[in-house]
Structures are given as C-alpha cells and as structure tokens.
Coordinates of C-alpha atoms in Angstrom, one line a residue:
M30 CA -72.4 -30.5 -17.6
R31 CA -73.9 -26.9 -17.0
S32 CA -76.3 -27.4 -19.9
D33 CA -77.7 -30.6 -18.1
T34 CA -79.8 -27.9 -16.2
V35 CA -81.7 -27.2 -19.4
T36 CA -81.3 -30.6 -21.4
K37 CA -81.7 -33.5 -18.8
G38 CA -84.5 -35.0 -16.8
K39 CA -88.2 -35.0 -16.9
Q40 CA -88.4 -31.5 -15.4
Q41 CA -86.6 -30.1 -18.4
A42 CA -89.1 -31.5 -20.9
P43 CA -90.5 -28.0 -21.6
H44 CA -86.9 -26.8 -22.2
R45 CA -86.2 -29.6 -24.7
S46 CA -89.3 -28.8 -26.6
L47 CA -87.9 -25.4 -27.2
F48 CA -84.6 -26.9 -28.3
H49 CA -86.7 -29.2 -30.6
A50 CA -88.2 -25.9 -32.0
L51 CA -84.7 -24.8 -32.9
G52 CA -84.3 -27.9 -35.0
L53 CA -81.8 -29.6 -32.6
T54 CA -81.9 -33.4 -32.4
K55 CA -81.7 -35.5 -29.3
E56 CA -78.1 -36.3 -30.2
E57 CA -77.3 -32.7 -30.4
M58 CA -78.8 -32.1 -26.9
E59 CA -76.7 -34.9 -25.5
R60 CA -73.5 -33.1 -26.5
P61 CA -71.9 -30.0 -24.8
L62 CA -73.7 -26.8 -25.8
V63 CA -71.0 -24.3 -27.0
G64 CA -72.2 -20.7 -27.3
I65 CA -70.5 -18.8 -30.2
V66 CA -70.7 -15.1 -29.5
S67 CA -70.7 -13.4 -33.0
S68 CA -69.9 -9.8 -33.4
Y69 CA -70.9 -10.0 -37.1
N70 CA -72.7 -7.0 -38.6
E71 CA -72.8 -5.2 -41.9
I72 CA -71.7 -1.7 -40.7
V73 CA -68.2 -2.4 -39.3
P74 CA -65.6 -3.3 -41.9
G75 CA -63.8 -5.3 -39.2
H76 CA -66.9 -7.5 -38.8
M77 CA -68.3 -8.0 -42.2
N78 CA -66.2 -11.2 -42.5
L79 CA -67.3 -12.6 -39.2
D80 CA -69.9 -14.8 -40.6
K81 CA -67.2 -16.8 -42.3
I82 CA -65.2 -17.0 -39.2
V83 CA -68.3 -18.1 -37.2
D84 CA -69.1 -20.8 -39.8
A85 CA -65.5 -22.1 -39.4
V86 CA -65.7 -22.1 -35.6
K87 CA -69.0 -24.0 -35.8
Q88 CA -67.3 -26.6 -38.0
G89 CA -64.5 -26.9 -35.5
V90 CA -66.9 -27.3 -32.4
A91 CA -68.9 -30.0 -34.4
M92 CA -65.9 -31.9 -35.5
A93 CA -64.7 -32.0 -31.8
G94 CA -68.1 -33.4 -30.5
G95 CA -69.9 -30.2 -29.5
T96 CA -73.0 -28.5 -30.5
P97 CA -72.4 -25.0 -31.6
I98 CA -75.1 -22.4 -31.1
V99 CA -74.7 -18.7 -32.2
F100 CA -75.8 -15.6 -30.5
P101 CA -74.9 -12.0 -31.2
A102 CA -72.9 -9.1 -29.7
I103 CA -73.0 -5.5 -30.8
A104 CA -70.1 -3.5 -32.1
V105 CA -69.6 0.2 -33.1
C106 CA -67.2 1.2 -35.8
D107 CA -65.2 4.0 -34.2
G108 CA -64.1 5.4 -37.6
I109 CA -67.7 6.0 -38.6
A110 CA -68.8 7.2 -35.2
M111 CA -65.7 9.6 -35.1
G112 CA -66.3 13.4 -34.7
H113 CA -70.1 13.5 -33.9
I114 CA -72.6 12.2 -31.1
G115 CA -71.9 8.7 -32.2
M116 CA -68.5 8.7 -30.5
K117 CA -70.3 9.1 -27.2
Y118 CA -71.6 5.6 -27.8
S119 CA -68.3 3.9 -28.4
L120 CA -66.6 3.2 -25.2
V121 CA -70.0 2.7 -23.5
T122 CA -70.6 -0.3 -25.6
R123 CA -67.8 -2.2 -23.9
D124 CA -70.0 -2.6 -20.8
L125 CA -73.3 -3.3 -22.9
I126 CA -71.4 -6.1 -24.7
A127 CA -70.1 -7.6 -21.4
D128 CA -73.5 -7.3 -19.7
S129 CA -75.5 -8.7 -22.6
T130 CA -73.1 -11.6 -23.2
E131 CA -73.2 -12.5 -19.4
A132 CA -77.0 -12.5 -19.6
M133 CA -77.2 -14.7 -22.6
A134 CA -74.6 -17.2 -21.5
L135 CA -76.0 -17.8 -18.0
A136 CA -79.6 -17.6 -19.1
H137 CA -79.1 -20.5 -21.5
Q138 CA -76.5 -22.4 -19.5
F139 CA -73.9 -23.0 -22.2
D140 CA -71.0 -25.3 -21.2
A141 CA -68.4 -23.4 -23.1
L142 CA -68.0 -20.2 -25.2
V143 CA -66.2 -19.2 -28.4
M144 CA -65.9 -15.4 -28.6
V145 CA -65.6 -14.1 -32.1
P146 CA -64.9 -10.3 -31.9
N147 CA -62.7 -7.8 -33.8
C148 CA -62.9 -4.2 -33.0
D149 CA -62.2 -1.8 -30.4
K150 CA -64.7 -2.3 -27.6
N151 CA -66.1 -5.8 -28.3
V152 CA -62.7 -7.5 -27.7
P153 CA -62.2 -6.1 -24.1
G154 CA -66.0 -6.3 -23.6
L155 CA -66.0 -10.0 -24.3
L156 CA -62.8 -10.6 -22.2
M157 CA -64.6 -8.9 -19.4
A158 CA -67.7 -11.3 -19.9
A159 CA -65.3 -14.3 -20.1
A160 CA -63.9 -13.5 -16.8
R161 CA -67.3 -13.1 -15.3
I162 CA -69.1 -16.2 -16.7
N163 CA -65.9 -18.4 -16.1
V164 CA -66.7 -21.4 -18.3
P165 CA -64.2 -22.7 -20.8
T166 CA -63.6 -20.0 -23.3
I167 CA -61.5 -19.3 -26.4
F168 CA -61.2 -16.2 -28.6
V169 CA -60.8 -15.9 -32.4
S170 CA -60.9 -12.5 -34.0
G171 CA -61.7 -11.5 -37.5
G172 CA -58.2 -10.3 -38.2
P173 CA -56.6 -7.0 -39.4
M174 CA -57.2 -5.3 -42.6
L175 CA -54.5 -5.1 -45.2
A176 CA -52.7 -1.8 -45.6
G177 CA -53.8 0.5 -48.4
H178 CA -51.4 1.7 -51.1
V179 CA -51.4 5.3 -52.3
K180 CA -48.8 6.8 -54.6
G181 CA -46.4 3.7 -53.9
E182 CA -46.6 3.9 -50.2
K183 CA -48.5 1.8 -47.6
R184 CA -51.3 3.8 -45.9
S185 CA -54.0 3.3 -43.4
L186 CA -57.1 5.0 -41.7
S187 CA -54.9 7.6 -39.8
S188 CA -53.4 8.7 -43.1
M189 CA -57.0 9.3 -44.3
F190 CA -57.9 11.5 -41.3
E191 CA -54.5 13.4 -41.6
A192 CA -55.2 13.9 -45.4
V193 CA -58.4 15.8 -44.4
G194 CA -56.2 18.2 -42.2
A195 CA -53.7 18.6 -45.1
N196 CA -56.5 19.4 -47.5
A197 CA -57.8 22.0 -45.0
A198 CA -54.4 23.5 -44.9
G199 CA -54.1 23.7 -48.7
T200 CA -51.3 21.2 -48.9
M201 CA -53.2 18.4 -50.5
S202 CA -55.5 18.6 -53.6
D203 CA -59.1 17.5 -53.7
E204 CA -58.1 14.9 -56.2
D205 CA -55.4 13.4 -53.9
L206 CA -57.9 13.4 -51.0
C207 CA -60.3 11.5 -53.2
E208 CA -57.6 9.0 -54.0
F209 CA -56.8 8.4 -50.3
E210 CA -60.5 8.0 -49.5
N211 CA -60.6 5.2 -52.2
K212 CA -57.5 3.4 -51.3
V213 CA -56.5 3.6 -47.6
C214 CA -59.0 0.9 -46.5
P215 CA -58.8 -1.8 -49.1
T216 CA -60.2 -4.9 -47.3
C217 CA -62.3 -6.1 -44.6
G218 CA -60.7 -6.4 -41.1
S219 CA -59.7 -4.2 -38.1
C220 CA -57.8 -1.1 -39.4
S221 CA -54.3 -2.1 -40.5
G222 CA -52.1 -0.3 -38.0
M223 CA -51.5 -0.9 -34.2
Y224 CA -54.7 0.8 -33.4
T225 CA -57.0 -0.1 -30.5
A226 CA -58.6 -3.2 -32.1
N227 CA -55.4 -4.8 -33.2
S228 CA -53.8 -3.8 -29.9
M229 CA -56.5 -5.7 -28.0
N230 CA -56.5 -8.7 -30.4
C231 CA -52.7 -9.0 -29.8
L232 CA -53.1 -8.6 -26.1
T233 CA -55.8 -11.4 -26.1
E234 CA -52.9 -13.7 -27.3
V235 CA -50.7 -12.4 -24.7
L236 CA -53.4 -12.9 -21.9
G237 CA -53.6 -16.5 -23.2
M238 CA -57.2 -16.4 -24.3
G239 CA -56.4 -16.7 -28.2
L240 CA -54.3 -19.0 -30.2
G241 CA -51.0 -17.9 -31.8
G242 CA -51.9 -15.5 -34.8
N243 CA -55.2 -14.3 -33.4
G244 CA -53.9 -10.8 -33.4
T245 CA -52.0 -10.6 -36.7
I246 CA -53.2 -13.1 -39.4
P247 CA -54.9 -10.8 -41.9
A248 CA -58.6 -11.0 -42.3
V249 CA -58.7 -12.0 -45.9
Y250 CA -56.0 -14.9 -45.5
S251 CA -57.4 -18.4 -45.4
A252 CA -55.1 -19.1 -42.4
R253 CA -57.8 -17.1 -40.6
I254 CA -60.4 -19.7 -41.4
R255 CA -58.2 -22.5 -40.3
L256 CA -57.4 -20.7 -37.1
A257 CA -61.1 -20.4 -36.4
K258 CA -61.6 -24.2 -36.9
Q259 CA -58.7 -24.9 -34.6
A260 CA -60.3 -22.6 -32.0
G261 CA -63.6 -24.5 -32.3
M262 CA -61.8 -27.7 -31.7
K263 CA -59.6 -26.4 -28.9
V264 CA -62.7 -25.1 -26.9
M265 CA -63.7 -28.8 -26.6
E266 CA -60.3 -29.7 -25.2
L267 CA -60.6 -26.7 -22.7
L268 CA -64.0 -28.1 -21.6
E269 CA -62.7 -31.6 -21.2
K270 CA -59.8 -30.3 -19.1
N271 CA -61.9 -27.8 -17.2
I272 CA -59.6 -24.9 -18.0
R273 CA -61.4 -21.7 -17.4
P274 CA -60.7 -18.0 -18.1
R275 CA -59.8 -17.2 -14.5
D276 CA -57.3 -20.0 -14.7
I277 CA -55.7 -18.2 -17.6
M278 CA -56.4 -14.5 -16.9
T279 CA -54.4 -14.1 -13.8
E280 CA -52.6 -11.2 -12.3
K281 CA -49.4 -12.4 -14.0
A282 CA -51.2 -12.7 -17.3
V283 CA -52.3 -9.2 -17.1
L284 CA -48.8 -7.9 -16.3
N285 CA -47.6 -10.0 -19.2
A286 CA -50.1 -8.1 -21.4
L287 CA -49.0 -4.8 -20.1
T288 CA -45.3 -5.8 -20.8
V289 CA -46.1 -6.8 -24.3
D290 CA -48.1 -3.7 -24.8
M291 CA -45.1 -1.7 -24.0
A292 CA -43.0 -3.6 -26.7
L293 CA -45.5 -3.3 -29.4
G294 CA -46.5 0.4 -28.8
C295 CA -50.2 -0.3 -28.4
S296 CA -52.9 2.2 -28.3
T297 CA -53.5 4.2 -25.2
N298 CA -56.9 2.7 -24.9
S299 CA -55.3 -0.4 -23.6
M300 CA -54.9 1.5 -20.5
L301 CA -58.6 1.8 -20.2
H302 CA -59.3 -1.8 -21.1
L303 CA -56.7 -3.8 -19.1
P304 CA -57.7 -2.2 -15.9
A305 CA -61.4 -3.1 -16.6
I306 CA -60.4 -6.7 -17.4
A307 CA -58.3 -6.9 -14.3
H308 CA -61.2 -5.6 -12.3
E309 CA -63.3 -8.6 -13.5
I310 CA -60.6 -11.0 -12.0
G311 CA -60.5 -9.1 -8.8
M312 CA -57.1 -7.5 -9.4
D313 CA -56.5 -4.0 -8.3
F314 CA -54.9 -2.4 -11.3
E315 CA -53.2 0.9 -10.8
I316 CA -52.2 2.6 -14.1
D317 CA -48.9 3.5 -12.4
F318 CA -47.9 -0.1 -13.1
A319 CA -47.3 1.1 -16.6
N320 CA -44.3 3.2 -15.7
G321 CA -42.5 0.5 -13.7
I322 CA -43.1 -2.0 -16.5
S323 CA -42.2 0.6 -19.1
E324 CA -38.9 1.3 -17.3
K325 CA -37.6 -2.1 -18.0
T326 CA -39.3 -3.0 -21.1
P327 CA -37.9 -1.8 -24.5
N328 CA -40.1 -0.7 -27.5
L329 CA -39.5 -3.1 -30.2
C330 CA -42.1 -2.1 -32.8
H331 CA -43.1 1.0 -34.5
L332 CA -46.3 0.1 -36.5
A333 CA -48.6 2.6 -37.9
P334 CA -49.3 5.3 -36.8
A335 CA -45.9 5.4 -35.0
G336 CA -44.0 4.1 -38.1
P337 CA -44.3 2.8 -41.6
T338 CA -45.0 -0.9 -40.9
Y339 CA -48.4 -2.5 -40.5
M340 CA -50.1 -5.6 -39.1
E341 CA -49.5 -7.7 -42.2
D342 CA -45.7 -6.9 -41.6
L343 CA -45.8 -8.0 -38.0
N344 CA -47.5 -11.2 -39.0
E345 CA -44.9 -12.1 -41.7
A346 CA -42.1 -11.2 -39.0
G347 CA -43.4 -13.9 -36.6
G348 CA -46.4 -12.2 -35.0
V349 CA -46.8 -11.6 -31.2
Y350 CA -45.1 -14.8 -30.2
A351 CA -41.9 -13.5 -31.9
V352 CA -42.2 -10.3 -29.9
M353 CA -42.8 -12.4 -26.7
A354 CA -39.7 -14.5 -27.4
E355 CA -37.6 -11.4 -27.8
L356 CA -38.7 -10.1 -24.4
N357 CA -38.1 -13.5 -22.8
K358 CA -34.5 -13.2 -23.7
K359 CA -34.3 -10.8 -20.7
N360 CA -36.9 -12.7 -18.7
L361 CA -39.4 -10.0 -18.8
L362 CA -42.4 -12.3 -19.0
Y363 CA -44.1 -14.8 -16.6
T364 CA -43.7 -18.0 -18.7
D365 CA -45.6 -20.3 -16.3
C366 CA -49.1 -18.8 -17.1
M367 CA -51.7 -21.3 -18.6
T368 CA -53.2 -20.5 -22.1
V369 CA -56.0 -21.8 -24.3
T370 CA -53.5 -23.9 -26.1
G371 CA -53.3 -26.0 -23.0
K372 CA -49.7 -25.1 -22.7
T373 CA -48.0 -22.4 -20.8
V374 CA -46.7 -19.2 -22.3
G375 CA -43.1 -20.5 -22.1
E376 CA -44.1 -23.6 -24.1
N377 CA -46.1 -21.5 -26.8
I378 CA -43.2 -19.2 -27.5
E379 CA -40.4 -21.7 -27.5
G380 CA -39.0 -21.8 -30.9
A381 CA -40.7 -18.5 -32.1
L382 CA -38.5 -16.8 -34.5
N383 CA -38.1 -13.0 -35.4
R384 CA -38.1 -13.1 -39.1
N385 CA -37.7 -9.5 -39.8
P386 CA -35.5 -7.4 -37.3
E387 CA -36.6 -4.2 -39.1
V388 CA -40.4 -4.9 -38.1
I389 CA -39.5 -6.4 -34.6
R390 CA -36.4 -4.9 -33.3
P391 CA -34.2 -7.4 -31.4
I392 CA -34.2 -6.9 -27.7
D393 CA -30.5 -5.6 -27.7
N394 CA -31.4 -3.0 -30.4
P395 CA -34.8 -1.5 -29.5
Y396 CA -36.3 1.7 -30.7
T397 CA -36.2 3.0 -27.1
P398 CA -35.1 1.3 -24.0
T399 CA -38.4 2.1 -22.3
G400 CA -41.8 1.1 -23.4
G401 CA -44.4 2.6 -25.8
L402 CA -46.8 4.1 -23.2
A403 CA -46.3 6.4 -20.2
V404 CA -48.4 7.7 -17.3
L405 CA -47.8 11.4 -16.7
K406 CA -48.8 12.9 -13.2
G407 CA -48.7 16.3 -11.7
N408 CA -50.9 19.1 -10.4
L409 CA -52.9 19.0 -13.8
A410 CA -53.5 15.2 -13.5
P411 CA -53.1 14.2 -9.9
D412 CA -54.5 10.8 -10.6
G413 CA -52.7 10.3 -13.9
S414 CA -52.9 10.7 -17.7
V415 CA -51.6 8.6 -20.6
V416 CA -49.5 9.1 -23.6
K417 CA -48.3 6.8 -26.4
R418 CA -44.8 8.1 -26.2
S419 CA -43.5 5.9 -28.9
A420 CA -45.7 7.9 -31.4
V421 CA -44.4 11.4 -30.0
V422 CA -41.6 13.1 -32.2
E423 CA -38.5 13.7 -30.1
E424 CA -38.8 17.4 -30.0
M425 CA -42.1 17.1 -28.2
L426 CA -41.1 14.8 -25.4
V427 CA -40.5 18.0 -23.4
H428 CA -42.7 20.9 -24.2
E429 CA -44.1 24.1 -22.6
G430 CA -46.6 26.4 -24.0
P431 CA -49.8 28.4 -23.4
A432 CA -53.0 26.6 -22.9
R433 CA -55.7 27.1 -25.6
V434 CA -58.9 26.0 -23.8
F435 CA -62.0 24.3 -25.3
D436 CA -64.8 22.9 -23.6
C437 CA -65.7 20.3 -26.4
E438 CA -64.1 18.7 -29.3
E439 CA -65.9 20.6 -32.0
D440 CA -64.9 23.9 -30.8
A441 CA -61.2 22.7 -30.8
I442 CA -61.5 21.4 -34.5
D443 CA -62.9 24.7 -35.6
A444 CA -60.1 26.5 -34.1
I445 CA -57.4 24.2 -35.5
K446 CA -58.8 24.0 -39.0
G447 CA -59.4 27.9 -38.9
G448 CA -55.6 28.5 -38.3
K449 CA -56.1 29.8 -34.8
I450 CA -53.8 27.3 -33.2
V451 CA -50.0 28.1 -33.7
A452 CA -46.7 26.3 -33.1
G453 CA -46.0 26.0 -29.4
D454 CA -49.7 26.0 -28.2
V455 CA -51.1 23.3 -25.8
V456 CA -54.6 22.6 -26.9
V457 CA -56.7 21.5 -23.9
I458 CA -60.2 19.7 -24.6
R459 CA -62.1 19.1 -21.5
Y460 CA -65.6 18.0 -20.3
E461 CA -65.1 15.1 -22.7
G462 CA -64.3 12.4 -20.0
P463 CA -66.3 9.3 -19.0
K464 CA -68.9 11.3 -17.1
G465 CA -68.6 14.7 -18.8
G466 CA -68.8 13.5 -22.4
P467 CA -70.5 11.4 -21.5
G468 CA -68.8 8.4 -23.0
M469 CA -65.1 9.6 -23.2
R470 CA -64.9 10.5 -27.0
E471 CA -61.8 9.8 -29.0
M472 CA -60.0 12.7 -30.3
L473 CA -58.8 11.5 -33.7
N474 CA -60.2 14.4 -35.6
P475 CA -58.3 17.1 -33.7
T476 CA -55.0 15.1 -33.5
S477 CA -55.3 14.4 -37.2
A478 CA -56.1 18.1 -38.0
I479 CA -53.0 19.1 -36.0
A480 CA -50.8 16.7 -38.0
G481 CA -52.4 17.6 -41.3
M482 CA -51.9 21.4 -40.7
G483 CA -48.2 20.6 -40.2
L484 CA -48.2 21.2 -36.4
G485 CA -47.6 17.6 -35.3
S486 CA -44.0 18.5 -34.2
S487 CA -45.0 21.8 -32.3
V488 CA -48.5 21.5 -30.8
A489 CA -49.5 19.3 -27.8
L490 CA -53.1 18.2 -27.1
I491 CA -54.3 17.4 -23.6
T492 CA -57.8 16.0 -22.8
D493 CA -59.9 14.3 -20.2
G494 CA -61.2 12.3 -23.1
R495 CA -59.2 9.6 -25.0
F496 CA -57.4 9.1 -28.2
S497 CA -57.9 6.6 -31.0
G498 CA -55.1 4.2 -31.6
A499 CA -54.7 5.9 -35.0
S500 CA -53.6 9.2 -33.0
R501 CA -50.0 10.2 -33.0
G502 CA -48.1 13.1 -31.6
A503 CA -47.9 14.7 -28.1
S504 CA -51.5 13.6 -27.3
I505 CA -52.1 13.2 -23.6
G506 CA -55.4 11.8 -22.7
H507 CA -57.3 10.2 -19.7
V508 CA -56.5 13.2 -17.6
S509 CA -57.9 12.4 -14.2
P510 CA -59.8 13.6 -12.3
E511 CA -61.8 14.8 -15.2
A512 CA -63.3 18.3 -15.6
A513 CA -66.9 17.2 -14.9
V514 CA -66.0 16.2 -11.3
G515 CA -63.9 19.3 -10.7
G516 CA -60.6 18.0 -11.7
P517 CA -57.8 20.6 -12.1
I518 CA -58.1 20.4 -15.9
A519 CA -61.5 22.2 -15.3
L520 CA -59.6 25.1 -13.7
V521 CA -57.2 25.9 -16.6
E522 CA -57.7 29.3 -18.2
E523 CA -56.7 30.5 -21.6
G524 CA -53.0 31.4 -21.7
D525 CA -52.0 29.4 -18.6
R526 CA -48.6 27.9 -19.1
I527 CA -48.4 24.0 -19.3
R528 CA -45.3 21.9 -18.9
I529 CA -45.1 18.4 -20.4
D530 CA -42.1 16.2 -19.5
I531 CA -42.7 12.8 -20.9
P532 CA -39.3 11.3 -20.0
G533 CA -39.9 12.8 -16.5
L534 CA -43.5 11.6 -16.4
K535 CA -44.8 15.0 -15.4
L536 CA -47.8 17.1 -16.5
E537 CA -47.8 20.4 -14.6
L538 CA -49.9 23.6 -14.8
D539 CA -47.8 26.6 -14.0
V540 CA -50.3 28.2 -11.7
S541 CA -49.8 28.6 -7.9
E542 CA -51.9 26.5 -5.5
E543 CA -53.3 29.6 -4.1
E544 CA -54.7 30.7 -7.3
L545 CA -55.9 27.3 -8.0
S546 CA -57.8 27.2 -4.7
K547 CA -59.4 30.4 -5.8
R548 CA -60.5 29.2 -9.0
R549 CA -61.8 26.0 -7.4
E550 CA -64.0 28.0 -5.0
K551 CA -65.6 29.7 -8.1
W552 CA -66.0 26.4 -10.1
T553 CA -69.5 24.9 -10.3
P554 CA -70.4 21.7 -12.0
R555 CA -71.9 21.7 -15.6
E556 CA -75.4 20.6 -16.3
P557 CA -75.2 17.0 -17.7
K558 CA -75.0 17.0 -21.6
V559 CA -77.3 14.0 -21.6
T560 CA -80.1 13.4 -19.2
T561 CA -82.0 10.5 -20.6
G562 CA -81.3 7.0 -22.0
Y563 CA -78.3 4.7 -21.7
L564 CA -75.8 7.5 -21.8
A565 CA -77.4 9.2 -18.7
R566 CA -77.4 5.8 -16.8
Y567 CA -73.8 5.3 -17.8
A568 CA -72.7 8.8 -16.7
S569 CA -74.2 8.2 -13.2
M570 CA -72.2 4.9 -12.9
V571 CA -68.9 5.4 -14.6
T572 CA -65.6 6.0 -12.9
S573 CA -62.7 8.0 -13.9
G574 CA -60.3 7.1 -16.8
N575 CA -57.5 6.1 -14.5
R576 CA -59.6 3.3 -13.1
G577 CA -60.5 2.0 -16.7
A578 CA -63.9 3.8 -16.9
I579 CA -65.4 0.8 -15.1
L580 CA -69.0 1.0 -13.8
E581 CA -69.9 1.1 -10.1
I582 CA -73.3 1.5 -8.4
P583 CA -73.3 5.0 -6.9
K584 CA -72.6 5.0 -3.2
N585 CA -75.4 7.2 -2.2
R586 CA -78.0 4.7 -3.4

C-alpha cells in the first residue's frame, strides 16, 4: 500500500505520532487511507450540500474497510463572479485545484481518492488531478439544482440574467424582475440547465469516473446520499482490483465523452476542459475532433438554455446512460472502455431505457443530425473558435454583419444596454482571452443582455473569451489566436464585415490579406492588465483557448 510509506515501520514512528494526534487508532492506520477531496464551502450554492455528500462517502469507505480522511479543494461560483474582476479568477482555479490536490494527495501518500466536486472548474480540475496522481479514484458530485418556477413555467439562472436585459429594455417590470430573483434558483445544487457544471458532471459519467446518476440525480434527492455511500464502497473495490484513472480515462473514453457532449448539447466550456484532461493522459487533443464527431453524432437533447427541459427531466428520462444507449444503437461509442463500476461502458448501459422521448430524442428522431457544438475556422480564427450550435436559432446559423468592436466586456455591455447595438450587428469583444483577460472571462452578461433586449435572433457575439453554459444565441468564443498575442481578432476595425457560417464551419473577416498585413505591422501588444499575483503568473504560462488553456512553462526560461 502507498500509505505504508507513512504508517509502517520504526522509521515511520514520527509519522504515526502525527496520525495519533489526529485521533486515528492503530486499527485505522492499518487500513487503506482514502483521501476524500471535499469542495464544500458556504459561498457556492452547488457546494453548500457537499458536507452531507462527504459524510455519506466517509460512511461508505468505512463500511468497506477503509479509513476516510477529508481535505479541501476550492471552488468559485461563476454566477456570483460574473461581470466583474471575479470572473478573471474562475477558469484559473481549475489549475489551482489540480495542483493543490496533487500536492495534498502525494504529500500524504493516500492509497485511493474520492473526489467530491460539483461546479464548473473543480470537476475538470479534479479530473486532471486524478489523471496525474493515478491512484484508484472515483467521483461523486453534489448534484444539480431543481428548476425554479416563475408564472407557471420552469426557469433557471439563464432566465435571471436575461430578465435583467428585459428590464433594461423596458419589457419587464421591476416587480417581475424581483419575482425572478426570488424563484429561479430554489435549491442547492449546480444550476439546473445543461450549463458547464452539469455538462462536466455528466461527462464524468461518460469518461467512466463516476457511477450512473452522478450527473443527473438532483442535489436534494436522498438518492444522491445513497450514491455517495456507494461511491465510498466502490473505491475500495477499485483499490483491491488496482483499477486506476489512467486505466479508465483513455483516448477512447475521451472520444466517448466528446460524442455524448454532442448528443447532450453541452456547454462550450467542455471544449476547454476535455483538451486539458486529455493533456494529462498524454493525448494530443485537437479541437477539430469535434467537427468529425459532430458530423456523425445527432443532437438528442435540448436542455436549458437551448430548450425548456432541465436536469431533473433528464434524470427522470433515464439520465446519461439512456442517452448513451441511444447512441449505441448506431455504434457511436467505444463500449469496451473500463469504468469505476468495474464493468465496461457496454455493460453499464445494457438495459438502459429512454423513458421520455421528448427529453431524450430517439436516435432516429434527433433535434438535428449533427452534434450540439461546432468548431469554426477562417481568417478571423485560424486556430479555431467554438459555438454551441444547438442553442443558436435557425436564422442566425448563417449571418453577415458589421463588426462592433470592444476591447473589454464592460464596454460592450454598456453599448448593448444603451441601445447602441442594432439588429444585424456582430459584437466583437477582444483582449478577454486566457492571456489577455487574463483568465478568459465568461460573457454571460452580454449574451443575456442581447437576448433580453430582444436581439437574440439578429445579433451575433464573437470573443476570444468564453461563454457560460447558460449563454445561448450566436455566441462564438475561444477565438484563437487571441488578441493579446496578435491574433486576427486584434486587427478587426469598427464596421468591418464579418461572415458567420455555422453549417459550413466558417468564421471570416471580409478584409483583404493585404489590408490585414498593413494592420498587423501597426499592431503593438497591450500592456498586461494584471502584473502581480496569481493572475500574472497564470498569464505568463497559459496557452490559447484552442489548446484548452493549459499551463506550460515558457520556452524562454
């Protein structure tokens, strides 16, 4: 056992004395030490229930003969961080979480790990850590929030942000705005649509790192507590069989995740996180993979913000396994991949039923024959850009309009809410990428303002930043190379014509190469927005969005 390094032998007597100081008995030290990585805190609604999940995991581990020991991981609430400097600290926590978990797990020589995340960055951060540490590991999330109910309709956080835009446009009263505020987020849990947190928790199931139901059982259901106990017991089985994350998170498993991503219509942020996870297992993940997989993978689900259904509906319809079973009818998955159940993907989904064909479309009656995400390229995004095409209205799938250029999110929001953006415009927000932001802020406020102002079917938004899973519309993010490193998006001028062709996978600036060369000669890098602290270190090491914004040591060092 790995923990023998700190618990066995005379030389380890000082180590054992510190375990005694923790209150551990000799018997507990003779059992496998199982680290439980708890993302519990009192500031993130998706995490306020994780103390109960952790307690249930501890019971499961102890019942199966292990010694559970809890240590923490941080988490940021993207909704609370949205629209101000706090959003610069969202994506960057993914790497802090991975690094700190690696440090804690290896410093204390745990034999196995149970990861208890829930929200946007700590799920992928802990998946990255699991691949690095590579001891038997299982995930159990805190579960999704139930949908809110406003005026007889189900609602969620994206509705709240759009309500602010509608209020600014004068189409919603202050009283109705207040009602939204009090009702759209009615319980603990990760926000109730197919936003980034729920996308990544569902994809954790697909990767094989979580038990069935991990992504969809609502946070307030007792089934979530039972799932946590089962995860605690199951990790001891993984330890006994020596099944490790890199045995599970293989290249085939990552491609399975990308396939189900297309069927579910997941957040565009998955195209940042899957490459980063793939990087940790040594896989060279090109975001272009998405288009090849999308071409043959139908979109089966339209959960909020793309449609009127929510995570609780997906759970009742059969969950992720039911979606996978539909895809497997056309042999779109690698079914021989190992999972934390100790069984293969094929064995896990055998017998899974689609209980509601309105929530999970049958494979022969999809919403669209192609997947929910698309990677667009062209002279405006030579290295690629990402759009959630399942959340784009049909009339905006092909669009051409004048560029309205802003060098930060705040200026764009002021223009949108001030009525300066009109139908047909293409809003360009730049210098918000991984380096330029720094931190690649989400643009939920501007996309929600566009929708709330009634422009969702006539205005596009393009950025080297990224979008919340709650964003909808013709929102094209991750434009690479980003403006901060001199990408073509830095050369766009007010009024330039931009052509968007989502079915054709094109994003083009209607400016000659000769003119772009002249502009490039005049372009000079901007002074960094942040020069001290973690953000400055992050900006010096982060790569572009098309590579998953992974961190690399600068080559000139």
